[in-house]
CSV table of C-alpha atoms in Angstrom, one decimal:
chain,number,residue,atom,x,y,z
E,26,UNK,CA,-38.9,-201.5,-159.1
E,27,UNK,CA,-41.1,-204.6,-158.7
E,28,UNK,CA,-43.4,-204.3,-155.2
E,29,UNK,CA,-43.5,-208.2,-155.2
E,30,UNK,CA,-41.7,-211.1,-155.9
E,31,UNK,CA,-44.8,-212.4,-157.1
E,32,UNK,CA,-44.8,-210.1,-160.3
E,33,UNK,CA,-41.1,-210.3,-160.6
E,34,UNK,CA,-40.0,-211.6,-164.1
E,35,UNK,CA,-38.2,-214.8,-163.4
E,36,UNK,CA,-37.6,-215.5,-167.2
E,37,UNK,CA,-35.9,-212.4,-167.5
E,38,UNK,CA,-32.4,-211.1,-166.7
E,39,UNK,CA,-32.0,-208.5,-164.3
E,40,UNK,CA,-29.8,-205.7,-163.1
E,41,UNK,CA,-27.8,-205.5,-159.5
E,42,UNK,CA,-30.1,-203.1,-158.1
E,43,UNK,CA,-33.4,-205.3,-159.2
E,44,UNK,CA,-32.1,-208.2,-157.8
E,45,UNK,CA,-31.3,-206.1,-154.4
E,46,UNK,CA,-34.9,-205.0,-154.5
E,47,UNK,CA,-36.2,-208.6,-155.3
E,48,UNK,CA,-34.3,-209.5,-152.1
E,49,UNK,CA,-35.6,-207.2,-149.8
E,50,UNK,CA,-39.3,-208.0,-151.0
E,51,UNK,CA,-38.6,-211.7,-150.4
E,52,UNK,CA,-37.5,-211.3,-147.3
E,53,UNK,CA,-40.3,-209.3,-146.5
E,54,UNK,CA,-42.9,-211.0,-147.6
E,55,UNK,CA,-41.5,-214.4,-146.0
E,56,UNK,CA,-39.5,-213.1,-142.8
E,57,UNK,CA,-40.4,-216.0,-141.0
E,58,UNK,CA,-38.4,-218.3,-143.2
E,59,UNK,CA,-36.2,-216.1,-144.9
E,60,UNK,CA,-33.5,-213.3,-143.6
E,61,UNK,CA,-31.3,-211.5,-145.4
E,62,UNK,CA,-27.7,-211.2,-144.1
E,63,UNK,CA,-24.5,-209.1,-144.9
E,64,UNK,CA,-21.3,-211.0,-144.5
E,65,UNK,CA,-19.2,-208.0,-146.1
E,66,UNK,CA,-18.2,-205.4,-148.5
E,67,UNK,CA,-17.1,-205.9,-151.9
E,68,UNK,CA,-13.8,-204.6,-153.7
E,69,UNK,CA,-16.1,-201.1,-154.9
E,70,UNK,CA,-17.8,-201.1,-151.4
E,71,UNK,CA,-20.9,-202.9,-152.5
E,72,UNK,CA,-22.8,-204.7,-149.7
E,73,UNK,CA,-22.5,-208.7,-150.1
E,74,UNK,CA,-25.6,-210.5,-149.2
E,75,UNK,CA,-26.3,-214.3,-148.2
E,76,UNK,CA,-30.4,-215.4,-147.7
E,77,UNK,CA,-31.1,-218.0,-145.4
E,78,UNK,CA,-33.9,-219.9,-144.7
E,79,UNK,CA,-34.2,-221.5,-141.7
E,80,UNK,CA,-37.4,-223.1,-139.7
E,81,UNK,CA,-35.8,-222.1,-136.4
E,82,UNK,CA,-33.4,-224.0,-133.6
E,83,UNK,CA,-29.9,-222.3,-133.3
E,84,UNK,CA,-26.5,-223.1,-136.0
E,85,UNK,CA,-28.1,-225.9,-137.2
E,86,UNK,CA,-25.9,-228.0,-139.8
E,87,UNK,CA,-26.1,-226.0,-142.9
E,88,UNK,CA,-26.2,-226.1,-146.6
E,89,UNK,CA,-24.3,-223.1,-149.0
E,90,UNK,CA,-25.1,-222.1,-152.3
E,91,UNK,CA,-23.5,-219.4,-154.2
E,92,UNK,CA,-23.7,-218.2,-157.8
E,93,UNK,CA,-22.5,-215.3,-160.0
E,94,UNK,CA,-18.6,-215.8,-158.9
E,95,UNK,CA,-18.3,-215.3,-162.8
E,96,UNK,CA,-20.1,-212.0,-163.3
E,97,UNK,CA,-20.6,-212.5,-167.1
E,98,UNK,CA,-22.8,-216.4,-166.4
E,99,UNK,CA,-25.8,-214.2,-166.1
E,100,UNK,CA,-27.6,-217.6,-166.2
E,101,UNK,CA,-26.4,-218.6,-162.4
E,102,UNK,CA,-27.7,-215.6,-161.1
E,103,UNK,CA,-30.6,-216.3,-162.6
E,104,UNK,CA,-31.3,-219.7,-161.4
E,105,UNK,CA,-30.2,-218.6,-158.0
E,106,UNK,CA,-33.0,-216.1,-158.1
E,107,UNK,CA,-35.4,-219.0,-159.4
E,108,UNK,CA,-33.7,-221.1,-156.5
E,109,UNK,CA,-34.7,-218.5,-154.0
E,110,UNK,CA,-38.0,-218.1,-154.8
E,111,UNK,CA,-38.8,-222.3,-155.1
E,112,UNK,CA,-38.0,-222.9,-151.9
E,113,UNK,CA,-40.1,-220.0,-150.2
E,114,UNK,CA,-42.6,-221.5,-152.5
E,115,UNK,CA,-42.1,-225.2,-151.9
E,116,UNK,CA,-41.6,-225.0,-148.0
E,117,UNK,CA,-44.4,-227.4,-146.4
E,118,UNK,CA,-45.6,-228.6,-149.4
E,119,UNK,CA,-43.1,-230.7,-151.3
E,120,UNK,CA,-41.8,-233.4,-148.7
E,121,UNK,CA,-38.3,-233.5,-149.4
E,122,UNK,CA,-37.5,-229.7,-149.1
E,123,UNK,CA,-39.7,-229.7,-146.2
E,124,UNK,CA,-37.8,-232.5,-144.0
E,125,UNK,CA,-34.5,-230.2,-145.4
E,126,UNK,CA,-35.5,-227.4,-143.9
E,127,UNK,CA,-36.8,-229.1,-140.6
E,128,UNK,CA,-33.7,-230.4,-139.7
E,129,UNK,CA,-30.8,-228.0,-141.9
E,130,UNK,CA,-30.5,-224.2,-142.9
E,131,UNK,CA,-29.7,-223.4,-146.1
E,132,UNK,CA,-27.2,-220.1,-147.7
E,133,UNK,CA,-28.2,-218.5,-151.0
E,134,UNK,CA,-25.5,-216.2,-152.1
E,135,UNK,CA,-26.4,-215.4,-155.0
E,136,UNK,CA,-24.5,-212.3,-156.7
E,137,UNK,CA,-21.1,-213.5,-155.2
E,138,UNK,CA,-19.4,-210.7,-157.2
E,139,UNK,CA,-21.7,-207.9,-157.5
E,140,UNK,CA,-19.0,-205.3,-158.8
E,141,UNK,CA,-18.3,-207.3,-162.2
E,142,UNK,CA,-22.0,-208.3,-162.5
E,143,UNK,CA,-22.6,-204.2,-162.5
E,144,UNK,CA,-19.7,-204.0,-165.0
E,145,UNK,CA,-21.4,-206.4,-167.2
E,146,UNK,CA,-24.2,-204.5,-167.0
E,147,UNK,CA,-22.8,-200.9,-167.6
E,148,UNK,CA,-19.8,-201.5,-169.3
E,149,UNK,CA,-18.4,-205.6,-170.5
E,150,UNK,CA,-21.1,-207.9,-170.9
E,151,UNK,CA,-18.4,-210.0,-171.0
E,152,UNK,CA,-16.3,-209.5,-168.1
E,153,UNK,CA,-15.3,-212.4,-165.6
E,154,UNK,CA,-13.4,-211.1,-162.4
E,155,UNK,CA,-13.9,-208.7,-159.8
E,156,UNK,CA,-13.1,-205.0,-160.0
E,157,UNK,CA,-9.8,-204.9,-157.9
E,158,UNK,CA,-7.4,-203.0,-158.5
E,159,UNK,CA,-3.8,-202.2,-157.0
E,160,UNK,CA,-0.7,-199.7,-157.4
E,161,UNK,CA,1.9,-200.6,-160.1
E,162,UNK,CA,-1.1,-203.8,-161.4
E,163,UNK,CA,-1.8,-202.6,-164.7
E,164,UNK,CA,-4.8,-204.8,-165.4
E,165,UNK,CA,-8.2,-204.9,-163.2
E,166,UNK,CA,-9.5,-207.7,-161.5
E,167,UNK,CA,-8.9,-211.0,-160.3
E,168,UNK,CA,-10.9,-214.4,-161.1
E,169,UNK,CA,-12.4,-214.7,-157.3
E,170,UNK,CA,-12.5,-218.4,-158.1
E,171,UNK,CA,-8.3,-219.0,-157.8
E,172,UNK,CA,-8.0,-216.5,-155.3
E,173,UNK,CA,-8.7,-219.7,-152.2
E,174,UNK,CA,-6.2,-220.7,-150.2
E,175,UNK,CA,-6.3,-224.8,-151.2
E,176,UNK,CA,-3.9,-225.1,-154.3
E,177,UNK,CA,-3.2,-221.2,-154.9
E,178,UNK,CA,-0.9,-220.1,-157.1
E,179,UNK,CA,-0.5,-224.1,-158.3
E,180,UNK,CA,-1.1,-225.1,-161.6
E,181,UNK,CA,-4.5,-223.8,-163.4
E,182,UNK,CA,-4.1,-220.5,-162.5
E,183,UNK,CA,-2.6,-217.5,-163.6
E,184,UNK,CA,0.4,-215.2,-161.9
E,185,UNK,CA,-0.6,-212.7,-165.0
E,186,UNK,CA,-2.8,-209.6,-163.1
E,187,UNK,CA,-4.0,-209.3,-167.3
E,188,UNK,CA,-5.1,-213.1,-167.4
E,189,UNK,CA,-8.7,-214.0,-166.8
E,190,UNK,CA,-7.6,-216.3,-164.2
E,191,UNK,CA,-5.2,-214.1,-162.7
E,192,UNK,CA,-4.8,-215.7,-159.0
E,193,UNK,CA,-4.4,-212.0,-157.3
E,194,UNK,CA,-1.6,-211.0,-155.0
E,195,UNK,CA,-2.1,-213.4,-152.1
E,196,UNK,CA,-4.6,-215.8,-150.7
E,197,UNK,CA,-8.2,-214.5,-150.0
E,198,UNK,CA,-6.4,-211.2,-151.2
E,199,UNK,CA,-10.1,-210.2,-152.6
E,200,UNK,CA,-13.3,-209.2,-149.8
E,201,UNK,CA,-15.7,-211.2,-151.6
E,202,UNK,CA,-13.6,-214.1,-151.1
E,203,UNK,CA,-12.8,-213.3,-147.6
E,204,UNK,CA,-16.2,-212.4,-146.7
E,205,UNK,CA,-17.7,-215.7,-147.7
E,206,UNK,CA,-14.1,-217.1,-145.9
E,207,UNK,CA,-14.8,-215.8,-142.4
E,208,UNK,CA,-18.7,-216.8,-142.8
E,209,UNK,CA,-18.5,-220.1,-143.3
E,210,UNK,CA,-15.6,-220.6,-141.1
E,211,UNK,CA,-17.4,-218.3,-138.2
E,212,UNK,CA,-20.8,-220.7,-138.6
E,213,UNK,CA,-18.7,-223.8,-138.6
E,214,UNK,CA,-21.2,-226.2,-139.2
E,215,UNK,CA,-21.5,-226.2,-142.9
E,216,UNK,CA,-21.8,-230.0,-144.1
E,217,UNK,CA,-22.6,-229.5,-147.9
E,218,UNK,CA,-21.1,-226.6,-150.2
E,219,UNK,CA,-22.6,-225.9,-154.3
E,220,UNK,CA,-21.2,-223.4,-155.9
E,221,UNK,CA,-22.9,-222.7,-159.9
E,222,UNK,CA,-21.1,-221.7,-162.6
E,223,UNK,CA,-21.4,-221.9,-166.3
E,224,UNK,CA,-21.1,-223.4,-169.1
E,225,UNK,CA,-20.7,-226.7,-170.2
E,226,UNK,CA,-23.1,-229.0,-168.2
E,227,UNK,CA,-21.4,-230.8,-166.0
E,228,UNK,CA,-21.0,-231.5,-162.4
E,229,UNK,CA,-17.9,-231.6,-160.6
E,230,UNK,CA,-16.0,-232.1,-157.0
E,231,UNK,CA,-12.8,-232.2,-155.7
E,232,UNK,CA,-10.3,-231.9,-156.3
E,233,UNK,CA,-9.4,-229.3,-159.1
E,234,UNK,CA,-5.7,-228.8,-157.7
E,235,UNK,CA,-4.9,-232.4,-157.6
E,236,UNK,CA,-5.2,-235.1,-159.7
E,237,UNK,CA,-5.2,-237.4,-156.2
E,238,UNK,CA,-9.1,-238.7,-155.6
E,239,UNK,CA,-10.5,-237.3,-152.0
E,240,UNK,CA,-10.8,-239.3,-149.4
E,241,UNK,CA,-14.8,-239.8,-150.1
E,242,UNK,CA,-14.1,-239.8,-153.6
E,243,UNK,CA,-16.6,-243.0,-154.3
E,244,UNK,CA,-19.0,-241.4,-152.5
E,245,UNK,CA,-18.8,-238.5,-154.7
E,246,UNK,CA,-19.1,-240.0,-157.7
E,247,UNK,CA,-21.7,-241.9,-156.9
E,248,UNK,CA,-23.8,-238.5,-155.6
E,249,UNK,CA,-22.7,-236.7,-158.6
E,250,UNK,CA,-24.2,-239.1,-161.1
E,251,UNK,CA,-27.5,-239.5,-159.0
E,252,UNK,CA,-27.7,-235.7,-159.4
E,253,UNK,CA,-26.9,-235.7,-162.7
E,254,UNK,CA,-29.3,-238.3,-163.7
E,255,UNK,CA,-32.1,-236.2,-161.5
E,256,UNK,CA,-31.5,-233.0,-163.9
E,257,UNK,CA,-31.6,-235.1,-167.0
E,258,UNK,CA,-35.3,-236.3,-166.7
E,259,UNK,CA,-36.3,-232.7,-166.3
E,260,UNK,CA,-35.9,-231.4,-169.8
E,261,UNK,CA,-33.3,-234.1,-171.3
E,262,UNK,CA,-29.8,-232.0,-171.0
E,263,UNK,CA,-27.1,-234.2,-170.7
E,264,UNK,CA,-24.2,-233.9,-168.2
E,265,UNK,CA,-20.8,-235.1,-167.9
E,266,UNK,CA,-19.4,-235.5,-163.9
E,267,UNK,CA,-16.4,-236.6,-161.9
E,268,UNK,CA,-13.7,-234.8,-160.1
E,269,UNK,CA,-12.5,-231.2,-161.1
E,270,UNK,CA,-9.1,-232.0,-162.3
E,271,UNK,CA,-10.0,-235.5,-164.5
E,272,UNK,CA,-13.2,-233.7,-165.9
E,273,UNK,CA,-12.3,-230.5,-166.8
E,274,UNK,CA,-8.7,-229.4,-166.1
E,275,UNK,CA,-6.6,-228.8,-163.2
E,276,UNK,CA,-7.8,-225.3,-161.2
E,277,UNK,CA,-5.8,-224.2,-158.0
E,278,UNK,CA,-7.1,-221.7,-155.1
E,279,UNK,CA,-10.6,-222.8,-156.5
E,280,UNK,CA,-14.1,-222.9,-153.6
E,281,UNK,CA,-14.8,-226.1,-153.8
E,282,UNK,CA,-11.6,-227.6,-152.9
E,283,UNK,CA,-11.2,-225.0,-150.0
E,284,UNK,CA,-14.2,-226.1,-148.7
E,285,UNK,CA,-13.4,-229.7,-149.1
E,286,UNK,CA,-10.0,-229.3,-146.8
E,287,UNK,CA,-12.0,-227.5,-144.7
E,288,UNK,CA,-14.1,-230.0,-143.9
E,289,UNK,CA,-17.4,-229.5,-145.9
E,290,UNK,CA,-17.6,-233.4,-147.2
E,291,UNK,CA,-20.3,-233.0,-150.0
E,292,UNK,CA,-18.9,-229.6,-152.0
E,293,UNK,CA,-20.0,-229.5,-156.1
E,294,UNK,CA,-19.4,-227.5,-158.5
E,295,UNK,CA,-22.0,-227.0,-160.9
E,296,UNK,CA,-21.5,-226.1,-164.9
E,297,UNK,CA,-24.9,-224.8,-166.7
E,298,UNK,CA,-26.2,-225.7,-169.8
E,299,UNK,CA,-25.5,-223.7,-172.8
E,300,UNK,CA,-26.8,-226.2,-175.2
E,301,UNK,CA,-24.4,-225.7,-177.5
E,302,UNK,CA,-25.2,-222.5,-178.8
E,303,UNK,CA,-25.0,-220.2,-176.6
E,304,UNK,CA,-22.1,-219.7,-174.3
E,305,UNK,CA,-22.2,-217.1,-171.6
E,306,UNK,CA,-25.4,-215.4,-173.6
E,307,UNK,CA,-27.9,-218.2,-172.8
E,308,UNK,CA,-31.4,-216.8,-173.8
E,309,UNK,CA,-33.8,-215.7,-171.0
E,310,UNK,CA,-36.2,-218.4,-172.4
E,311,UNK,CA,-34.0,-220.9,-170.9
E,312,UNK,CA,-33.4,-219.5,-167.5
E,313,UNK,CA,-36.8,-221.4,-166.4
E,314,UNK,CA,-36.0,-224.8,-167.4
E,315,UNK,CA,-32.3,-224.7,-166.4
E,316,UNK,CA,-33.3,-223.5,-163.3
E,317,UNK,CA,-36.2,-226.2,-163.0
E,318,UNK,CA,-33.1,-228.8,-164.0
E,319,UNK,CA,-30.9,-227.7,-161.9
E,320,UNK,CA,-32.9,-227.8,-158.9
E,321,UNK,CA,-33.2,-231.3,-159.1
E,322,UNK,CA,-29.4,-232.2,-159.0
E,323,UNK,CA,-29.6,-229.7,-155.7
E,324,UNK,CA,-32.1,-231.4,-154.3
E,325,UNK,CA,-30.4,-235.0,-154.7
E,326,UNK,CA,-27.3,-233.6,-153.2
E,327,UNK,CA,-29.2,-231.8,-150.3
E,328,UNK,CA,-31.3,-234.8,-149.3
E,329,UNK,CA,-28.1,-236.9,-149.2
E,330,UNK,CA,-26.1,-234.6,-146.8
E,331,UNK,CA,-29.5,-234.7,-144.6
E,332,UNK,CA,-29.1,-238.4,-144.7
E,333,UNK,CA,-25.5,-238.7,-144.0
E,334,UNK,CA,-25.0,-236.5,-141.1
E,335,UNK,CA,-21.2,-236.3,-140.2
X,28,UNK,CA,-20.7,-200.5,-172.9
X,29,UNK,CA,-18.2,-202.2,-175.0
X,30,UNK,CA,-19.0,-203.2,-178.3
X,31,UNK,CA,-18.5,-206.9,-180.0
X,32,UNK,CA,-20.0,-206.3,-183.5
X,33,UNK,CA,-18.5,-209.1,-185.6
X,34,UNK,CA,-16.7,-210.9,-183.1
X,35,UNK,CA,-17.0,-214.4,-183.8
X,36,UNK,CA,-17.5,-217.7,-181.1
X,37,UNK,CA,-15.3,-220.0,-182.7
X,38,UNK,CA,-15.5,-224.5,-181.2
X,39,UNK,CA,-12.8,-226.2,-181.5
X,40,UNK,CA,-12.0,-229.9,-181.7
X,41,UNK,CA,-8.5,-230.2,-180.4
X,42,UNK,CA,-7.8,-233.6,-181.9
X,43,UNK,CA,-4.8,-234.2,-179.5
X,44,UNK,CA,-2.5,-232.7,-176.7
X,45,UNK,CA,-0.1,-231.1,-179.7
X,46,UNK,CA,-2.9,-229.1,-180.8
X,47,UNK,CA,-4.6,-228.3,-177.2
X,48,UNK,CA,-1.3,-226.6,-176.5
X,49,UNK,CA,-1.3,-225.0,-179.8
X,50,UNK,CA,-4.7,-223.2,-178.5
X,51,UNK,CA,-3.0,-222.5,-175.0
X,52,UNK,CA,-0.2,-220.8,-177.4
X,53,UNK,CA,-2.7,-218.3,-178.4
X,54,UNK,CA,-3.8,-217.1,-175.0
X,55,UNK,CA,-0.4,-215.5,-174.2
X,56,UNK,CA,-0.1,-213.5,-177.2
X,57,UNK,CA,0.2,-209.7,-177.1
X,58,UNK,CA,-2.2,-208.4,-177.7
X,59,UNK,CA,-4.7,-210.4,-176.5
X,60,UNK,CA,-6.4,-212.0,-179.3
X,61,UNK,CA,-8.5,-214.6,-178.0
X,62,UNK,CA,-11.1,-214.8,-174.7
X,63,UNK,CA,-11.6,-218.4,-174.1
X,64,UNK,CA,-15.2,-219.2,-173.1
X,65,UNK,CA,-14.0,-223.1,-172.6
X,66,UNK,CA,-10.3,-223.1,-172.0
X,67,UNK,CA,-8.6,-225.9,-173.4
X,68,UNK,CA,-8.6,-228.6,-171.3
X,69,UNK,CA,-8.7,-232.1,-172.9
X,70,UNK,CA,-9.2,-233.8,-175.9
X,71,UNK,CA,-12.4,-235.3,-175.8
X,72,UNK,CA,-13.9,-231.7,-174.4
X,73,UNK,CA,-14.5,-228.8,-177.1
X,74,UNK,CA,-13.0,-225.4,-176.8
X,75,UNK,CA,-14.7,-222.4,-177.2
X,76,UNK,CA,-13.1,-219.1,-177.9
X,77,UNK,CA,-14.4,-215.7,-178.5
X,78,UNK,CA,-12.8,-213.6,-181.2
X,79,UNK,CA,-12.6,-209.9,-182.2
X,80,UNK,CA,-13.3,-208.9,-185.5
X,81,UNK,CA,-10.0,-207.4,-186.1
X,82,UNK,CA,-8.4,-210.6,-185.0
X,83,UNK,CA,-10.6,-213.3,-186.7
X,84,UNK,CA,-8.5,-214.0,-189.9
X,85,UNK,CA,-5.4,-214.0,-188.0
X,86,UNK,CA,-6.6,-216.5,-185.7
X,87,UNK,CA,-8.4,-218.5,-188.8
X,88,UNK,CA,-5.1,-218.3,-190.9
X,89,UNK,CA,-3.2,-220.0,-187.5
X,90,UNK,CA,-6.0,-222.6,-187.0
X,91,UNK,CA,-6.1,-223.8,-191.0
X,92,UNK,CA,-1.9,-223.4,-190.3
X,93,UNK,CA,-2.0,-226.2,-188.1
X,94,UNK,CA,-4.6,-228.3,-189.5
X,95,UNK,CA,-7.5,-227.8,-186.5
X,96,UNK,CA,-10.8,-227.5,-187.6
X,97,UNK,CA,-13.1,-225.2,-186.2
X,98,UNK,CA,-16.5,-224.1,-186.3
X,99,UNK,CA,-18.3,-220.7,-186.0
X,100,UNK,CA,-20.8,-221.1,-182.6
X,101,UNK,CA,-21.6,-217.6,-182.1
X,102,UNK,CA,-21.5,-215.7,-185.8
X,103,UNK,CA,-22.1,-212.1,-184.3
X,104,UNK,CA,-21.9,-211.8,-180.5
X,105,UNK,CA,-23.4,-208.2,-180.7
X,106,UNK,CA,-26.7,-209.2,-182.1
X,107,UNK,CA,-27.0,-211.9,-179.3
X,108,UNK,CA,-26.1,-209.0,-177.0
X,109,UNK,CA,-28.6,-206.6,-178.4
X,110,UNK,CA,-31.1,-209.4,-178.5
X,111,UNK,CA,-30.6,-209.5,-174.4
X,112,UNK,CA,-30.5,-206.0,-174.0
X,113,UNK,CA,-34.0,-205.7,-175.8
X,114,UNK,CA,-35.4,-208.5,-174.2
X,115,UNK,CA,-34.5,-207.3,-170.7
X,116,UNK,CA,-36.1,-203.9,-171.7
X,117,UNK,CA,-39.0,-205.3,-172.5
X,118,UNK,CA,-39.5,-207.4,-169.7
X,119,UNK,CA,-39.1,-204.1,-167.6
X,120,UNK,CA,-41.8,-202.4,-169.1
């Protein structure tokens, strides 16, 4: 495995146990920014892991990131690695992440479902949901992203255990949804959640469940198009944005919106490029530059939650 | 690891709600014979479906049935998949 993060491929796709190595060497080479924290234990009993970078002072107001809730969108993971990397890299030198990280902490959870990102690997490529399983269910896994407790079971999700959306039994039925539950509510001073997906380039908040607008919804809007217009002059990739349900489609028991009525003001939800082509099997030559993109739209939404304290 | 040789990505145009619900239709068939990469969620937005080989002129035949066009995005999934495979192997060494 790779000694340092410095020879680590980041234009390459990696495996569960590379990333967990990567992990350990980047909190080891920058322990005075970075630590590495385990919030839980998935479905299979794998360990679930959140970095955080923090400059010091004690539960400062924080940001969360999170990608990989999809196993198969090999491309958020990643970019989260990419993510990771940038702002060990860009801590002290570029401005904005500096004043960030002077005044916020920031979560990187970035293999959110590390049992279907193995199964992808060893078995599916293709596979969605966690690796859950109960007596009497016949199918395997539910879609971590309907199994929140804002919306579940409503319309956008699936009662089916064989769907790809299946909802699972009960809210936060699943530990990786749980885990990330009892974190965020235990630290309680989250003020901005982004949670990556892909594909199909676009750049969503609440809510999915409802058509209703939130409260902030203008504000929202507004945020979402700065940040889309920040990833476009990268490399030129068009997004679409607005709330979940008028963008896309209606989604119940989804993050964003659990975060949102749990009073995380600024919570996206980010869709990937595919440029068209590609779906779920994005080259590795792209990882770089939708990484370098997406950055951007992070950064716009991160400097405005550091600006709007609430 | 499970194999996809042949199985097609086919985009869909749904040229209104009639024919988006047509393409819901197909999810809930036994067995399953289509993974939706982009479920189908509005007009204006294209829908993307993955199908198995065994199950592409079914789902052709149905599609040409109800007059909605498609197009073939992914032609071969497994050479994408070996493609990845190689170049993470590569990488590695």
């Amino acid at each position: 495995l790779e000694r340092s993060t410095n020879s680590f491929s980041y234009s390459s796709y990696h495996t569960l146990e590379e990333i967990y190595s990567w992990i350990d060497n980047l909190v080891t080479e920058n322990s005075n920014t970075v630590s590495k924290i385990h919030i839980g234990s998935s479905f299979e009993n794998r360990s679930i892991i959140v970095l955080k970078f923090s400059t010091g002072g004690s539960n400062r107001s924080a940001i969360w990131i999170d990608t990989g809730i999809h196993s198969r969108e090999w491309i958020t993971h990643a970019t989260g690695i990419w993510l990771a990397k940038k702002i060990v890299s860009e801590y002290g030198k570029d401005h904005a992440l500096t004043k960030i990280l002077k005044a916020m902490d920031i979560f990187l959870e970035i293999v959110t479902n590390p049992d279907g990102f193995a199964f992808t690997h060893s078995m599916n490529r293709l596979w969605r949901k966690n690796k859950s399983s109960r007596p009497g269910i016949f199918c395997i896994g539910v879609d971590l992203n309907r199994n929140w407790k804002s919306g579940f079971g409503g319309n956008g999700s699936n009662k089916n255990p064989c769907s790809d959306t299946y909802q699972g039994p009960s809210p936060q039925s699943e530990p990786e949804v749980l885990a990330i539950v009892n974190f965020i509510s235990g630290h309680g001073n989250f003020k901005a959640l982004i949670s990556i997906h892909s594909y199909s380039q676009m750049i969503m908040f609440p809510y999915g469940y409802s058509l209703e607008p939130v409260p902030n919804h203008d504000e929202l809007y507004s945020l979402a198009k700065d940040a889309v217009n920040a990833l476009y002059k990268v490399h030129g990739i068009k997004y679409i944005f607005g709330s979940i349900s008028t963008t896309l489609y209606t989604a119940s028991g989804i993050m964003v919106d659990w975060a949102y009525d749990n009073g995380i003001k600024y919570a996206f939800s980010f869709e990937l490029r595919d440029t068209g082509h590609y779906g779920f099997l994005l080259p590795a030559a792209q990882i770089i530059p939708t990484a370098e993109e997406t950055w951007m739209a992070i950064q716009t939404i991160m400097k405005h939650a550091l600006n709007h304290p609430y | 690891q499970m194999n996809f040789t042949g199985d097609q990505v086919l985009r869909v145009i749904a040229k209104d709600e009639k024919q988006l619900s047509l393409l819901r239709d197909l999810e809930g068939l036994k067995p399953q014979k289509v993974d939706f990469w982009r479920g189908p969620a509005r007009p204006s937005l294209p829908v993307d479906m993955r199908v198995p080989f065994s199950e592409l002129k079914d789902v052709k035949a149905y599609l040409a049935s109800h007059d909605i066009a498609c197009s073939v995005m992914i032609k071969d999934i497994q050479v994408l998949l070996d493609e990845e495979r190689e170049a993470m192997a590569k990488s590695r060494r």
